[in-house]
Coordinates of N, CA and C and ligand atoms in Angstrom, one line a residue:
S1 N 6.5 8.5 -9.9 CA 7.2 7.5 -9.1 C 6.2 7.0 -8.0
R2 N 6.4 5.7 -7.7 CA 5.5 5.0 -6.6 C 6.1 4.6 -5.4
I3 N 5.5 5.0 -4.2 CA 6.1 4.8 -2.9 C 5.2 3.9 -2.1
A4 N 5.7 2.8 -1.5 CA 4.9 2.0 -0.8 C 5.5 2.3 0.7
I5 N 4.6 2.4 1.7 CA 5.0 2.8 3.1 C 4.6 1.6 4.0
L6 N 5.5 1.1 4.9 CA 5.0 0.0 5.7 C 5.0 0.7 7.2
I7 N 3.9 0.6 7.8 CA 3.7 1.1 9.2 C 3.3 0.0 10.2
S8 N 3.4 0.4 11.6 CA 2.9 -0.6 12.5 C 2.0 0.1 13.5
G9 N 2.0 1.5 13.4 CA 1.2 2.2 14.4 C 0.5 3.3 13.9
R10 N 0.7 4.5 14.5 CA 0.0 5.7 14.2 C 0.4 6.4 12.8
G11 N 1.6 6.1 12.3 CA 2.0 6.4 11.0 C 2.2 7.9 10.9
S12 N 2.7 8.6 11.8 CA 2.9 10.0 11.7 C 3.9 10.2 10.5
N13 N 5.0 9.5 10.3 CA 5.9 9.8 9.1 C 5.1 9.5 7.9
M14 N 4.3 8.5 7.8 CA 3.5 8.3 6.6 C 2.5 9.5 6.4
Q15 N 2.0 10.1 7.4 CA 1.2 11.2 7.2 C 2.0 12.4 6.7
A16 N 3.4 12.4 7.0 CA 4.2 13.6 6.6 C 4.5 13.3 4.9
F17 N 4.5 12.0 4.7 CA 4.7 11.8 3.4 C 3.4 12.1 2.5
I18 N 2.2 11.9 3.0 CA 0.9 12.2 2.3 C 1.0 13.6 2.2
A19 N 1.3 14.4 3.2 CA 1.2 15.9 3.2 C 2.2 16.5 2.2
A20 N 3.5 15.7 2.0 CA 4.4 16.3 1.1 C 4.0 16.0 -0.2
C21 N 3.3 15.0 -0.6 CA 2.8 14.6 -1.9 C 1.7 15.7 -2.3
Q22 N 0.8 15.9 -1.4 CA -0.4 16.9 -1.5 C 0.2 18.2 -1.8
R23 N 1.2 18.6 -1.1 CA 1.8 20.0 -1.2 C 2.6 20.1 -2.6
G24 N 2.8 18.8 -3.1 CA 3.6 18.8 -4.4 C 5.2 19.0 -4.1
E25 N 5.4 18.6 -2.9 CA 7.1 18.7 -2.7 C 7.5 17.4 -3.1
L26 N 6.7 16.3 -3.2 CA 7.2 15.0 -3.4 C 6.3 14.6 -4.6
D27 N 6.9 14.4 -5.8 CA 6.2 14.0 -7.1 C 6.1 12.5 -7.1
A28 N 5.3 12.1 -6.2 CA 5.1 10.6 -6.1 C 3.7 10.3 -5.8
D29 N 3.3 8.9 -6.1 CA 2.0 8.3 -5.7 C 2.4 7.5 -4.6
I30 N 1.7 7.5 -3.5 CA 1.9 6.5 -2.4 C 0.9 5.4 -2.7
C31 N 1.4 4.4 -3.3 CA 0.7 3.3 -4.0 C 0.1 2.3 -3.0
L32 N 0.7 2.2 -1.9 CA 0.3 1.3 -0.9 C 0.7 1.8 0.5
V33 N -0.1 1.5 1.6 CA 0.3 1.6 3.0 C -0.1 0.3 3.5
A34 N 0.9 -0.5 4.0 CA 0.7 -1.8 4.5 C 1.2 -1.8 6.0
S35 N 0.6 -2.7 6.8 CA 0.9 -2.8 8.2 C 0.9 -4.2 8.6
N36 N 1.6 -4.6 9.6 CA 1.6 -5.9 10.2 C 0.8 -5.9 11.4
R37 N 0.0 -4.8 11.7 CA -1.0 -4.8 12.6 C -2.3 -4.3 12.1
A38 N -3.4 -4.9 12.4 CA -4.7 -4.5 11.8 C -5.3 -3.3 12.6
D39 N -4.6 -3.1 13.8 CA -5.2 -2.1 14.7 C -4.3 -0.7 14.4
A40 N -3.4 -0.7 13.5 CA -2.6 0.4 13.2 C -3.4 1.6 12.8
S41 N -3.3 2.8 13.6 CA -4.4 3.8 13.3 C -3.9 4.5 12.0
G42 N -2.8 4.3 11.5 CA -2.3 5.0 10.2 C -3.1 4.2 9.1
L43 N -3.6 3.1 9.2 CA -4.4 2.4 8.3 C -5.5 3.2 7.8
D44 N -6.2 3.8 9.1 CA -7.5 4.6 8.8 C -7.1 5.8 8.0
I45 N -6.0 6.5 8.4 CA -5.7 7.7 7.8 C -5.3 7.5 6.2
A46 N -4.8 6.3 6.0 CA -4.4 6.1 4.6 C -5.7 5.8 3.9
R47 N -6.6 5.1 4.4 CA -7.8 4.8 3.7 C -8.6 6.1 3.5
A48 N -8.6 7.0 4.4 CA -9.3 8.3 4.3 C -8.6 9.2 3.2
A49 N -7.4 9.0 3.0 CA -6.7 9.6 1.9 C -6.9 8.9 0.5
G50 N -7.7 7.9 0.6 CA -7.8 7.1 -0.8 C -6.6 6.3 -1.2
I51 N -5.8 5.9 -0.2 CA -4.6 5.0 -0.5 C -4.9 3.6 -0.2
D52 N -4.5 2.8 -1.2 CA -4.6 1.3 -0.9 C -3.9 0.8 0.3
T53 N -4.6 -0.1 1.1 CA -4.0 -0.4 2.4 C -3.9 -2.0 2.2
A54 N -3.0 -2.5 3.1 CA -2.9 -4.0 3.2 C -2.5 -4.3 4.8
C55 N -2.9 -5.4 5.1 CA -2.5 -5.8 6.5 C -2.2 -7.3 6.4
I56 N -0.8 -7.4 6.7 CA -0.2 -8.8 6.8 C 0.1 -9.1 8.2
E57 N -0.7 -9.7 8.9 CA -0.4 -9.8 10.4 C 0.6 -11.0 10.7
H58 N 1.6 -10.6 11.4 CA 2.9 -11.5 11.7 C 2.3 -12.9 12.6
G59 N 1.3 -12.5 13.3 CA 0.7 -13.8 13.9 C 0.0 -14.9 13.1
D60 N -0.2 -14.5 11.8 CA -0.8 -15.4 10.9 C 0.3 -16.3 10.2
Y61 N 1.4 -16.2 10.5 CA 2.6 -16.8 9.8 C 3.5 -17.6 10.9
S62 N 3.9 -18.7 10.4 CA 4.6 -19.6 11.4 C 6.1 -19.0 11.7
D63 N 6.6 -18.4 10.8 CA 7.9 -17.8 11.3 C 8.3 -16.6 10.3
R64 N 9.4 -15.9 10.7 CA 9.7 -14.7 10.1 C 9.8 -14.6 8.6
E65 N 10.4 -15.7 8.1 CA 10.5 -15.9 6.7 C 9.2 -16.0 6.0
A66 N 8.2 -16.7 6.6 CA 7.0 -16.9 6.0 C 6.2 -15.5 6.1
F67 N 6.3 -14.8 7.0 CA 5.7 -13.5 7.1 C 6.5 -12.6 6.1
D68 N 7.7 -12.6 6.0 CA 8.4 -11.8 4.9 C 8.2 -12.2 3.4
T69 N 7.8 -13.4 3.2 CA 7.5 -13.8 2.0 C 6.1 -13.4 1.5
A70 N 5.1 -13.3 2.4 CA 3.9 -12.9 2.2 C 3.9 -11.3 1.9
L71 N 4.7 -10.7 2.8 CA 4.9 -9.1 2.7 C 5.6 -8.8 1.3
V72 N 6.5 -9.5 0.9 CA 7.2 -9.2 -0.3 C 6.1 -9.3 -1.4
A73 N 5.5 -10.5 -1.4 CA 4.5 -10.7 -2.5 C 3.4 -9.5 -2.5
C74 N 3.0 -9.0 -1.5 CA 2.0 -8.0 -1.3 C 2.6 -6.8 -1.8
V75 N 3.8 -6.3 -1.4 CA 4.4 -5.1 -1.8 C 4.7 -5.1 -3.3
Q76 N 5.3 -6.2 -3.7 CA 5.6 -6.3 -5.2 C 4.5 -6.1 -6.1
R77 N 3.4 -6.5 -5.5 CA 2.1 -6.4 -6.5 C 1.9 -5.0 -6.9
Y78 N 2.4 -4.0 -6.0 CA 2.2 -2.5 -6.2 C 3.4 -1.9 -7.1
A79 N 4.3 -2.7 -7.3 CA 5.6 -2.4 -8.1 C 6.0 -0.9 -7.8
P80 N 6.5 -0.9 -6.5 CA 6.9 0.5 -6.0 C 8.4 0.9 -6.5
D81 N 8.6 2.0 -6.6 CA 10.1 2.5 -7.0 C 10.9 2.7 -5.7
L82 N 10.1 2.9 -4.6 CA 10.7 3.1 -3.2 C 9.8 2.5 -2.2
V83 N 10.5 1.8 -1.3 CA 9.8 1.3 0.0 C 10.2 1.9 1.3
I84 N 9.3 2.5 2.0 CA 9.6 3.3 3.1 C 9.0 2.6 4.3
L85 N 10.0 2.3 5.3 CA 9.6 1.8 6.6 C 9.4 2.9 7.5
A86 N 8.2 3.1 8.1 CA 7.8 4.2 8.9 C 7.2 3.8 10.2
G87 N 7.9 3.8 11.2 CA 7.4 3.1 12.5 C 7.0 1.8 12.3
F88 N 7.6 1.1 11.4 CA 7.4 -0.4 11.1 C 8.3 -1.2 12.2
M89 N 7.5 -1.9 13.1 CA 8.1 -2.4 14.2 C 8.4 -3.9 14.2
R90 N 8.9 -4.3 12.8 CA 9.2 -5.7 12.7 C 10.7 -5.8 12.2
I91 N 11.4 -6.9 12.8 CA 12.9 -7.1 12.2 C 12.6 -7.8 10.9
L92 N 13.1 -7.3 9.8 CA 12.9 -7.9 8.5 C 14.1 -8.8 8.2
T93 N 13.9 -9.9 7.6 CA 15.0 -10.8 7.1 C 15.3 -10.5 5.7
P94 N 16.5 -11.0 5.3 CA 16.8 -10.8 3.9 C 15.8 -11.3 2.7
V95 N 14.9 -12.2 3.3 CA 13.7 -12.6 2.3 C 13.0 -11.2 1.9
F96 N 12.9 -10.3 2.7 CA 12.2 -9.1 2.4 C 13.3 -7.9 1.8
I97 N 14.4 -7.9 2.7 CA 15.4 -6.8 2.4 C 16.1 -7.1 0.8
T98 N 16.4 -8.2 0.7 CA 17.2 -8.5 -0.6 C 16.4 -7.9 -1.9
P99 N 15.2 -8.4 -2.1 CA 14.5 -7.8 -3.2 C 14.4 -6.3 -3.3
F100 N 14.5 -5.7 -2.3 CA 14.3 -4.1 -2.2 C 15.6 -3.3 -1.8
T101 N 16.7 -4.1 -1.7 CA 17.9 -3.4 -1.3 C 18.2 -2.2 -2.4
G102 N 18.6 -1.1 -1.7 CA 18.8 0.1 -2.6 C 17.7 0.9 -2.9
R103 N 16.5 0.5 -2.6 CA 15.4 1.2 -2.6 C 14.5 1.0 -1.4
L104 N 15.0 0.8 -0.3 CA 14.4 0.5 0.9 C 14.9 1.3 2.0
L105 N 14.2 2.3 2.6 CA 14.7 3.2 3.7 C 13.9 2.9 4.9
N106 N 14.6 3.4 6.0 CA 14.1 3.4 7.4 C 14.4 4.7 8.1
I107 N 13.6 5.0 9.0 CA 14.0 6.1 10.0 C 14.0 5.6 11.3
H108 N 15.2 5.8 12.0 CA 15.4 5.4 13.5 C 15.7 6.7 14.3
P109 N 15.0 6.7 15.5 CA 15.0 7.8 16.3 C 16.1 7.9 17.2
S110 N 17.3 7.8 16.6 CA 18.5 8.1 17.3 C 19.7 8.7 16.3
L111 N 20.7 9.1 16.9 CA 21.8 9.6 16.0 C 22.6 8.4 15.8
L112 N 22.2 7.5 14.9 CA 22.9 6.3 14.6 C 24.5 6.7 14.3
P113 N 25.5 5.9 14.7 CA 25.5 4.6 15.2 C 25.0 4.4 16.8
K114 N 24.8 5.5 17.4 CA 24.3 5.5 18.8 C 23.0 4.9 18.8
Y115 N 22.7 3.9 19.9 CA 21.4 3.5 20.2 C 20.5 2.8 19.1
P116 N 21.2 1.9 18.5 CA 20.2 1.1 17.5 C 19.3 0.2 18.4
G117 N 18.2 -0.2 17.9 CA 17.1 -0.9 18.8 C 16.1 0.0 19.4
L118 N 15.7 -0.3 20.5 CA 14.5 0.3 21.1 C 14.8 1.2 22.1
H119 N 13.9 2.0 22.6 CA 14.0 2.9 23.8 C 15.2 4.0 23.6
T120 N 15.3 4.5 22.5 CA 16.4 5.3 22.2 C 16.5 6.6 22.9
H121 N 15.2 7.2 23.1 CA 15.4 8.6 23.9 C 15.6 8.2 25.4
K122 N 15.1 7.2 25.9 CA 15.3 6.9 27.3 C 16.8 6.7 27.6
R123 N 17.5 6.0 26.6 CA 18.8 5.7 26.8 C 19.7 6.9 26.5
A124 N 19.3 7.7 25.7 CA 20.2 9.0 25.5 C 20.0 9.8 26.8
L125 N 18.9 9.9 27.4 CA 18.6 10.7 28.6 C 19.4 10.1 29.7
E126 N 19.4 8.8 29.9 CA 20.2 8.1 30.8 C 21.7 8.2 30.7
A127 N 22.1 8.3 29.5 CA 23.5 8.6 29.3 C 24.0 9.9 29.5
G128 N 23.0 10.8 29.7 CA 23.4 12.2 30.0 C 23.7 12.9 28.7
D129 N 23.3 12.5 27.6 CA 23.5 13.1 26.3 C 23.0 14.4 26.2
R130 N 23.7 15.4 25.5 CA 23.3 16.7 25.3 C 22.5 16.9 24.0
E131 N 22.4 16.0 23.2 CA 21.6 16.1 22.0 C 21.0 14.6 21.6
A132 N 20.0 14.7 20.9 CA 19.4 13.4 20.2 C 19.1 13.6 18.8
G133 N 18.4 12.8 18.2 CA 17.9 12.9 16.9 C 17.3 11.8 16.2
A134 N 17.5 11.8 14.9 CA 16.8 10.7 14.0 C 17.7 10.7 12.9
T135 N 17.7 9.3 12.2 CA 18.6 9.0 11.2 C 17.8 8.2 10.1
V136 N 17.8 8.9 8.9 CA 17.3 8.1 7.8 C 18.4 7.2 7.2
H137 N 18.1 5.9 6.8 CA 19.3 5.2 6.4 C 18.7 4.1 5.4
F138 N 19.6 3.6 4.5 CA 19.2 2.5 3.7 C 19.1 1.3 4.6
V139 N 18.2 0.3 4.4 CA 18.0 -0.8 5.1 C 18.8 -2.0 4.5
T140 N 19.7 -2.7 5.4 CA 20.4 -3.8 5.1 C 20.1 -4.9 6.1
P141 N 20.5 -6.0 6.0 CA 20.2 -7.1 7.1 C 20.5 -6.6 8.5
A142 N 21.5 -5.9 8.8 CA 22.0 -5.4 10.0 C 20.9 -4.5 10.6
L143 N 20.3 -4.9 11.8 CA 19.3 -4.0 12.3 C 19.7 -2.6 12.6
D144 N 19.0 -1.6 12.0 CA 19.3 -0.2 12.2 C 20.9 0.0 11.9
G145 N 21.3 -0.8 11.0 CA 22.8 -0.7 10.6 C 23.2 -0.2 9.3
G146 N 22.1 0.0 8.4 CA 22.4 0.4 7.1 C 23.0 1.8 6.9
P147 N 23.7 2.0 5.9 CA 24.3 3.3 5.7 C 23.4 4.5 5.9
P148 N 23.8 5.4 6.7 CA 23.0 6.6 7.0 C 23.0 7.5 5.8
I149 N 21.9 8.2 5.6 CA 21.5 9.2 4.5 C 21.6 10.5 5.1
L150 N 20.8 10.8 6.0 CA 20.5 12.1 6.6 C 20.1 12.0 8.1
Q151 N 20.5 12.9 8.8 CA 20.3 13.0 10.3 C 19.7 14.4 10.6
A152 N 18.8 14.2 11.7 CA 18.4 15.6 12.5 C 18.9 15.5 13.8
R153 N 19.3 16.7 14.3 CA 19.8 16.8 15.7 C 19.0 17.7 16.5
V154 N 18.7 17.4 17.6 CA 17.9 18.2 18.5 C 18.6 18.4 19.9
P155 N 18.6 19.5 20.6 CA 19.1 19.5 21.9 C 18.3 18.9 22.9
I156 N 18.9 18.2 24.0 CA 18.3 17.6 25.1 C 18.3 18.9 26.2
V157 N 17.2 19.0 26.7 CA 17.2 20.1 27.8 C 17.0 19.4 29.1
P158 N 17.4 20.1 30.2 CA 17.2 19.4 31.5 C 16.0 18.8 32.0
R159 N 14.7 19.3 31.8 CA 13.6 18.7 32.0 C 13.0 17.9 31.1
D160 N 13.8 17.3 30.1 CA 13.3 16.4 29.1 C 12.8 15.1 29.8
T161 N 11.8 14.5 29.2 CA 11.5 13.2 29.5 C 11.6 12.5 28.0
A162 N 11.5 11.2 28.1 CA 11.5 10.4 26.7 C 10.4 11.0 25.9
E163 N 9.2 11.3 26.5 CA 8.2 11.8 25.6 C 8.4 13.2 25.2
T164 N 8.8 14.0 25.8 CA 9.1 15.5 25.4 C 10.3 15.3 24.3
L165 N 11.2 14.6 24.5 CA 12.3 14.4 23.5 C 11.6 13.7 22.3
A166 N 10.9 12.7 22.4 CA 10.4 12.1 21.3 C 9.5 13.0 20.4
T167 N 8.7 13.9 21.2 CA 8.0 14.9 20.3 C 8.9 15.8 19.7
R168 N 10.0 16.3 20.1 CA 10.9 17.2 19.4 C 11.6 16.5 18.2
V169 N 11.9 15.3 18.5 CA 12.6 14.5 17.5 C 11.7 14.2 16.2
V170 N 10.4 13.7 16.7 CA 9.6 13.2 15.5 C 9.1 14.4 14.7
A171 N 9.1 15.6 15.2 CA 8.8 16.7 14.3 C 9.8 16.8 13.2
L172 N 11.1 16.6 13.5 CA 12.1 16.7 12.6 C 12.2 15.5 11.6
E173 N 11.8 14.3 12.1 CA 11.6 13.1 11.3 C 10.7 13.5 10.0
H174 N 9.7 14.2 10.4 CA 8.7 14.5 9.3 C 9.3 15.4 8.2
V175 N 10.4 16.2 8.5 CA 11.1 17.0 7.6 C 12.1 16.2 6.8
I176 N 12.8 15.5 7.5 CA 14.1 14.8 6.9 C 13.7 13.4 6.1
Y177 N 12.6 12.9 6.5 CA 12.3 11.6 5.8 C 11.8 11.9 4.2
P178 N 10.9 12.7 4.2 CA 10.3 13.0 2.9 C 11.6 13.8 2.0
L179 N 12.4 14.5 2.8 CA 13.5 15.0 2.0 C 14.5 13.9 1.4
A180 N 14.7 12.9 2.1 CA 15.7 11.9 1.8 C 15.0 11.0 0.6
A181 N 13.6 10.9 0.7 CA 12.8 10.2 -0.4 C 12.9 11.0 -1.6
L182 N 12.9 12.4 -1.4 CA 12.9 13.3 -2.6 C 14.2 13.1 -3.4
W183 N 15.3 13.0 -2.5 CA 16.6 12.9 -3.3 C 16.8 11.6 -3.9
F184 N 16.2 10.5 -3.4 CA 16.1 9.2 -4.0 C 15.2 9.3 -5.3
L185 N 14.3 9.8 -5.3 CA 13.3 9.9 -6.5 C 13.9 10.9 -7.5
Q186 N 14.8 11.7 -7.2 CA 15.5 12.6 -8.1 C 16.6 11.8 -8.7
G187 N 16.9 10.6 -8.2 CA 18.1 9.9 -8.7 C 19.4 10.2 -8.1
R188 N 19.4 11.1 -7.1 CA 20.7 11.6 -6.6 C 21.3 10.6 -5.4
L189 N 20.6 9.9 -5.0 CA 20.9 8.9 -3.8 C 21.0 7.6 -4.2
S190 N 22.1 6.9 -3.9 CA 22.3 5.5 -4.3 C 23.1 4.7 -3.1
L191 N 22.9 3.4 -3.2 CA 23.5 2.5 -2.1 C 24.4 1.7 -2.9
T192 N 25.8 1.7 -2.5 CA 26.8 0.7 -3.1 C 27.3 -0.2 -2.1
E193 N 28.3 -1.0 -2.6 CA 29.0 -1.8 -1.5 C 29.7 -0.9 -0.5
Q194 N 30.1 0.2 -1.0 CA 31.0 1.0 0.0 C 30.0 2.0 0.8
G195 N 28.8 2.0 0.6 CA 27.9 2.8 1.4 C 27.0 3.7 0.5
A196 N 26.5 4.7 1.2 CA 25.4 5.5 0.5 C 26.2 6.7 -0.2
Y197 N 25.6 7.1 -1.4 CA 26.3 8.2 -2.1 C 25.2 9.2 -2.6
L198 N 25.3 10.6 -2.4 CA 24.6 11.5 -2.8 C 25.4 12.4 -3.8
D199 N 24.6 12.6 -5.0 CA 25.4 13.3 -6.1 C 26.8 12.9 -6.4
G200 N 27.0 11.6 -6.1 CA 28.3 11.1 -6.5 C 29.3 11.2 -5.3
Q201 N 29.0 11.8 -4.2 CA 29.7 11.9 -3.0 C 29.2 10.9 -2.0
K202 N 30.3 10.2 -1.5 CA 30.0 9.2 -0.3 C 29.5 10.1 0.8
I203 N 28.4 9.5 1.4 CA 27.8 10.2 2.5 C 28.5 9.8 3.8
Ligands
GRF1 C1 9.2 7.2 15.3 O1 9.8 7.7 16.4 C2 10.0 6.6 14.4 O2 11.5 7.3 14.4 C3 10.0 5.2 14.7 O3 9.0 4.8 15.1 C4 8.2 6.0 15.7 C5 6.8 6.2 15.3 O4 6.8 6.4 14.0 N1 10.6 4.5 13.4 P1 5.4 6.9 13.3 O5 4.8 8.1 14.1 O6 4.5 5.7 13.3 O7 5.7 7.3 11.8

């Protein structure tokens, strides 16, 4: 199976995928790592791992649809079975989402449906929440709104800052994201009009 990964920054989730493939936990080839930012440090890590990289800079395009059109063309050239958004900080339009619907996943650093959007850990702390976490979900045109697949929960402790909480959460992101991808590549996970299904059971 072929996995394309889209990043915008350090790419720690991408690194977790590379490690899972190297450990034989994920029987897949990472065929492409693409970024909307040329300075994404994850690109260097992908190159060092011998993975093809591409950079489609959103500043080079007049609008979202033009950017998405270029990104679709780039990703489709690699014929991925699964497209992974990993720290990809662009809002995608149906131009990109539609061709990959059902095989396009994202990870969001909150216990969705709580805290879609940005600054999730800061918002959880300010709300006085006792726990936080991350959610792997199918991507649909609704921002961070696609059907959830798998969540990880962590406790919030009194001295937590957004940084200490993010560190605790991202460690579990690196566990649940490759696992959700494994389920998908095993054919156990699907997206229907009614939502996400695992082994025939609605999630
Ligand atoms: C992570 O918190 C992830 O949940 C969010 O972007 C952050 C950075 O991801 N999508 P990564 O380290 O670049 O994979």
